[in-house]
Tab-separated table of C-alpha atoms in Angstrom:
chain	number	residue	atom	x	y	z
A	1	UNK	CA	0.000	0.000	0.000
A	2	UNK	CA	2.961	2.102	0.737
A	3	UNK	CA	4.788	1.435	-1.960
A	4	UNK	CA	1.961	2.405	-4.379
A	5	UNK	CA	1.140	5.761	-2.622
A	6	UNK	CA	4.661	6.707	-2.956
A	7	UNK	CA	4.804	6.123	-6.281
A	8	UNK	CA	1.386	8.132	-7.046
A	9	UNK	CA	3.355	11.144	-5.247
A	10	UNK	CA	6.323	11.022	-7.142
A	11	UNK	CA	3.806	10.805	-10.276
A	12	UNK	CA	2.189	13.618	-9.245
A	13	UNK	CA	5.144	15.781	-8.333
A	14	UNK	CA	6.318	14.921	-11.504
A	15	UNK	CA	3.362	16.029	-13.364
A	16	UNK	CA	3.347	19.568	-11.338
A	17	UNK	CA	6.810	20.168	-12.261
A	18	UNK	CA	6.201	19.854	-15.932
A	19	UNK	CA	3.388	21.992	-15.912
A	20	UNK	CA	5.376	24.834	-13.923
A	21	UNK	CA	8.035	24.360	-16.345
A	22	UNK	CA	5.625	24.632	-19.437
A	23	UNK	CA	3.675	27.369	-17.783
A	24	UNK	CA	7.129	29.464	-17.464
A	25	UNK	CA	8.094	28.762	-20.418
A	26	UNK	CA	5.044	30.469	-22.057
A	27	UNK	CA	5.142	33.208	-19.813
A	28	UNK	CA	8.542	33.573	-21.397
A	29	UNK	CA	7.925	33.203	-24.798
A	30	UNK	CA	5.001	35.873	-24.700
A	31	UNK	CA	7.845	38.325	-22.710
A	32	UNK	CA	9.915	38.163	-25.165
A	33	UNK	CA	7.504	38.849	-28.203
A	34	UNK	CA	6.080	41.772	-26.018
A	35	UNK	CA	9.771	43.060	-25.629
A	36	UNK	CA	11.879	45.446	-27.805
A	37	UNK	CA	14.629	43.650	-29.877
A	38	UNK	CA	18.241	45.357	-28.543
A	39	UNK	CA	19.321	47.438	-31.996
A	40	UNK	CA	22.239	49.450	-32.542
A	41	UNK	CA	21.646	52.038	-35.724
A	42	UNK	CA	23.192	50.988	-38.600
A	43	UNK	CA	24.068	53.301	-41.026
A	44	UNK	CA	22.629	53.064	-44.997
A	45	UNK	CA	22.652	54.446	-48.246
A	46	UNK	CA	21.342	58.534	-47.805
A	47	UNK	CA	22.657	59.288	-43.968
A	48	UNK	CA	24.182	62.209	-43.507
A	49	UNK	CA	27.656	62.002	-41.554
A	50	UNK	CA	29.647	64.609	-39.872
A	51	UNK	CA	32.709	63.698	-39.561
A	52	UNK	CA	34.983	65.041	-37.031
A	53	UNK	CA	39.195	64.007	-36.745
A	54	UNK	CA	40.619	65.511	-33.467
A	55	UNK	CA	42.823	67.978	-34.098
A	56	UNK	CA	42.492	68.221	-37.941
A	57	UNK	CA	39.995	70.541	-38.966
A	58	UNK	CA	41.188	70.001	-42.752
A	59	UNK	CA	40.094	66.388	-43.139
A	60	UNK	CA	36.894	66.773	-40.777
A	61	UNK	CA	33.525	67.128	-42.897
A	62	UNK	CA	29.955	66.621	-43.466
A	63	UNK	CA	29.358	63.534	-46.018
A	64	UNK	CA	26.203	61.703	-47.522
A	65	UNK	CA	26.325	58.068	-48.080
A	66	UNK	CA	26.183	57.259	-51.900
A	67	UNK	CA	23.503	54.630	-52.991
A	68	UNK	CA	26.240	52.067	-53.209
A	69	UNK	CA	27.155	52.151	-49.498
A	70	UNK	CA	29.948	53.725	-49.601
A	71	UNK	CA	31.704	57.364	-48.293
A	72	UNK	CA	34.208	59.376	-49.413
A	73	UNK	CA	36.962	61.732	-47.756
A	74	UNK	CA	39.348	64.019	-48.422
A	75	UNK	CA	42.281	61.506	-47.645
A	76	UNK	CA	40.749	57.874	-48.288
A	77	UNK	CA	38.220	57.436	-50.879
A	78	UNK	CA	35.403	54.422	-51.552
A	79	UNK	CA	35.012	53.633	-47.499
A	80	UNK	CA	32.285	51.283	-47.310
A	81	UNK	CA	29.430	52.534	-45.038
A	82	UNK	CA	26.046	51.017	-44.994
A	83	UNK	CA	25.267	47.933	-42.651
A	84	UNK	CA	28.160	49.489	-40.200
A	85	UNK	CA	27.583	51.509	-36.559
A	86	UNK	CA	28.967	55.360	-36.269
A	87	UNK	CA	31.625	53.519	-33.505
A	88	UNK	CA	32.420	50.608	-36.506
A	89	UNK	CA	32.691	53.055	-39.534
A	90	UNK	CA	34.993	55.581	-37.349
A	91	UNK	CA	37.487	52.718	-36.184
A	92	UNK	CA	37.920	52.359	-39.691
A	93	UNK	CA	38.635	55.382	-40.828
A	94	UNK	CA	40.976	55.649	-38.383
A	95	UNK	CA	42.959	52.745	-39.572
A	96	UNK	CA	42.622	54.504	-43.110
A	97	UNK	CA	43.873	57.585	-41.543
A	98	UNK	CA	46.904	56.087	-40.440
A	99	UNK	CA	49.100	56.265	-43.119
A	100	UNK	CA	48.173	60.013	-42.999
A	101	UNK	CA	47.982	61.604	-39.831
A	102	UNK	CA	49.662	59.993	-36.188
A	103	UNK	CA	46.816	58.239	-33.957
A	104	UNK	CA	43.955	59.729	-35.666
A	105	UNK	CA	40.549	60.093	-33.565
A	106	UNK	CA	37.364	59.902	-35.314
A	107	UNK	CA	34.089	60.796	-34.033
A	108	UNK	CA	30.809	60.209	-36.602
A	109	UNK	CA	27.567	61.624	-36.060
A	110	UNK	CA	24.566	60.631	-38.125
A	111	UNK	CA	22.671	63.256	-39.069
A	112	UNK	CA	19.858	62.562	-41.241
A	113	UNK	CA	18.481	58.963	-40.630
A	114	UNK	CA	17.777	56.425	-42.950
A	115	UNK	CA	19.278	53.635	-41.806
A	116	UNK	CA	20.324	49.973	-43.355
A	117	UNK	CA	17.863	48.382	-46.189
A	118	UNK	CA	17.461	45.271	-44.136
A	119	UNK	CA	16.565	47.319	-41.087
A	120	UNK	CA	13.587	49.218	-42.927
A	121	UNK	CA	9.991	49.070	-42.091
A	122	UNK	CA	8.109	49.017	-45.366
A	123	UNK	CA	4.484	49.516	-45.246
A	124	UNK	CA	2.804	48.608	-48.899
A	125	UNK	CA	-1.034	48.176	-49.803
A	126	UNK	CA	-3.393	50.912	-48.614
A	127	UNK	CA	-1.871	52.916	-46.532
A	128	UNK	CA	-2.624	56.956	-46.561
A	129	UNK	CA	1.521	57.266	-47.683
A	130	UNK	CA	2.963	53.593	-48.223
A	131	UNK	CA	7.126	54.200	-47.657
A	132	UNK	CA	10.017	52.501	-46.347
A	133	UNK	CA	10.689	53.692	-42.328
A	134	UNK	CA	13.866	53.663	-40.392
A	135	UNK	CA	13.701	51.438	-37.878
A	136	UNK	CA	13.837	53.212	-34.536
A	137	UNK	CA	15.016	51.584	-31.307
A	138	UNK	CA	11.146	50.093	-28.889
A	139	UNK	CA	8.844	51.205	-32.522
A	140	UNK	CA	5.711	49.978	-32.348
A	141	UNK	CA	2.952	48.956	-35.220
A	142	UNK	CA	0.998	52.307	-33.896
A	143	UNK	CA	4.115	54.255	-34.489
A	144	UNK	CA	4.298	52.722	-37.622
A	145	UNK	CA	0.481	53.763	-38.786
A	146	UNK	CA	1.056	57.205	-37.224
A	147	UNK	CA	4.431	57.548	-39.718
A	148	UNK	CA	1.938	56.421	-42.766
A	149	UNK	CA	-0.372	58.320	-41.829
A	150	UNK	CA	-3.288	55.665	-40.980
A	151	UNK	CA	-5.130	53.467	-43.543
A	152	UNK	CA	-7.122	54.611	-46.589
A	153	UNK	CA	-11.286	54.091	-46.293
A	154	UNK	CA	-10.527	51.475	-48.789
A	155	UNK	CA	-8.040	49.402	-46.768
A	156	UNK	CA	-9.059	45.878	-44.764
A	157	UNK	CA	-7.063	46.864	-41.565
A	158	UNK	CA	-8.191	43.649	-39.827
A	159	UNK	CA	-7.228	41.539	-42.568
A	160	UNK	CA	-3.525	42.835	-42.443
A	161	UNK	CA	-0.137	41.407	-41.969
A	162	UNK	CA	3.189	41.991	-40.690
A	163	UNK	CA	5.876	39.966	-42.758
A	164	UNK	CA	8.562	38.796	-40.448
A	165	UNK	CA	12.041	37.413	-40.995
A	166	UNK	CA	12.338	34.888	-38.014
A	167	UNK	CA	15.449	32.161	-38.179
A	168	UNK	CA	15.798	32.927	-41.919
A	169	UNK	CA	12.105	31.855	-42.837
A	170	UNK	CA	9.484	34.156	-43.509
A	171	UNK	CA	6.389	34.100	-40.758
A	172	UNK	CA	2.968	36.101	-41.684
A	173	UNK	CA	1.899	37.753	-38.055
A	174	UNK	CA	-1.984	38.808	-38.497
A	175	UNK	CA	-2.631	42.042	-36.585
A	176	UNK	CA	-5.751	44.299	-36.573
A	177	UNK	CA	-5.458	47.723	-37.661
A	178	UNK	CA	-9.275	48.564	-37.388
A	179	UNK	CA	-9.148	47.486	-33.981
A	180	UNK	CA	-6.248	49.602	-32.995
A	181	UNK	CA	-6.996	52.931	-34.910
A	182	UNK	CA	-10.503	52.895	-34.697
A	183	UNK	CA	-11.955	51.108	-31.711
A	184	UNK	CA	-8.384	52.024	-29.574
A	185	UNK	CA	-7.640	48.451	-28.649
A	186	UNK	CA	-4.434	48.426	-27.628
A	187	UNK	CA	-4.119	45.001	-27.501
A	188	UNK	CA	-3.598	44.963	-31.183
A	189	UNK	CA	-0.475	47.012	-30.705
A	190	UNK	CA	2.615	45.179	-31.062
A	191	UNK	CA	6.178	45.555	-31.133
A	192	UNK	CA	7.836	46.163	-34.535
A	193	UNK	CA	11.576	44.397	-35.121
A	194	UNK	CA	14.094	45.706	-37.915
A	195	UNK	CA	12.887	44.454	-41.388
A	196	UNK	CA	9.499	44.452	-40.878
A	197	UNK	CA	7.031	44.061	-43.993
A	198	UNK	CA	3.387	45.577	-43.182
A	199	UNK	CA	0.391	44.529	-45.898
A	200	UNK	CA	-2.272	46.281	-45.843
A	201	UNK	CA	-5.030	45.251	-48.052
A	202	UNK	CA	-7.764	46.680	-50.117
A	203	UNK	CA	-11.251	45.943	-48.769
A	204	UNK	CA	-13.095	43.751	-51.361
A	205	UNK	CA	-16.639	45.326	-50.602
C-alpha cells in the first residue's frame, strides 16, 4: 500500500513540475515577443555624416552616403558605409587615416536617418503614404500607422499582416489595424523588429 502511494506522489510531483516548467516557459515566450529587440543604428545608403578628426579641422567634414554604401573623404576614398555603426565606420577610418595623420581620432555623427535596407519598415497596400521607415530603437505597429499616416477608407485593416524574418524563414503575423486605430484596442499594438514588412489590403466590398 505504501509502496503504491509513494509512487502516485512522485507521479504527481512529476506532473506539477512539468506543468510549472511549461507554464514558465510560455510566460517567457510571450515576454519576449512583447519586448523590444536590442538594436544598434546601422548606417545606410542617404545618412548624412559629420565627420569630425581631433585635431584636424582640414580632413573633418559633413558627407552623404552614396547609394552604393559607400563614403568618401578628403584623404581615403570608396570607405564602405552602410550595414556598419557610427563607432564601426569611425574605427575604420581611423585605420585609413593612419598612413596620414599619427593616432587619428574619429568621431561620426549621423545626421539625417535612414538607416540599413534590411533594417527598414516598409508599409505597402493601402496605406494613406505607403514608404520605407527607419527602424527606430522600442517602434511599435501604432508608431508605424502614425508615420503612414493611418489606412485609406478602402483598406481591410483587420485583414492585415506583418511579414517577419524569423530564423531565416518568412512568418505572416496577423494584426488588426481597425481594432487599434478605430476602436483604440491596444491590444492589437505590437512591437515592430528591424525588417518588418506591413500589408495592408484593399477591402473587397
Amino acid at each position: 500500500m505504501w509502496s503504491n502511494l509513494a509512487k502516485s506522489l512522485i507521479l504527481l510531483l512529476t506532473a506539477l513540475t512539468l506543468t510549472a516548467c511549461s507554464t514558465t516557459g510560455k510566460e517567457m515566450a510571450q515576454d519576449d515577443a512583447m519586448t523590444p529587440p536590442s538594436h544598434d543604428y546601422r548606417i545606410g545608403p542617404g545618412d548624412v555624416l559629420n565627420i569630425i578628426v581631433w585635431r584636424n579641422p582640414e580632413v573633418s567634414l559633413v558627407a552623404p552616403v552614396r547609394p552604393d554604401g559607400k563614403i568618401s573623404t578628403p584623404l581615403v576614398e570608396d570607405i564602405p558605409a552602410s550595414g556598419k555603426t557610427a563607432t564601426q565606420l569611425a574605427r575604420d577610418i581611423e585605420k585609413s587615416l593612419e598612413t596620414f595623420i599619427q593616432q587619428p581620432v574619429v568621431t561620426i555623427i549621423v545626421t539625417n536617418f535612414v538607416g540599413a535596407y534590411s533594417d527598414q519598415i516598409r508599409v505597402i497596400g493601402q496605406a494613406a503614404k505607403p514608404q520605407a521607415l527607419p527602424y527606430r530603437q522600442e517602434m511599435s505597429l501604432l508608431d508605424v500607422l502614425i508615420a503612414v499616416g493611418g489606412i485609406t477608407e478602402f483598406a481591410a485593416g483587420n485583414n492585415a499582416s506583418v511579414i517577419r524574418v524569423v530564423d531565416g524563414k518568412q512568418k505572416k503575423l496577423a494584426v488588426r489595424l481597425n481594432d487599434l486605430i478605430k476602436d483604440g484596442d491596444i491590444s492589437a499594438n505590437m512591437v515592430m523588429r528591424p525588417g518588418d514588412i506591413l500589408v495592408i489590403p484593399e477591402s473587397i466590398f
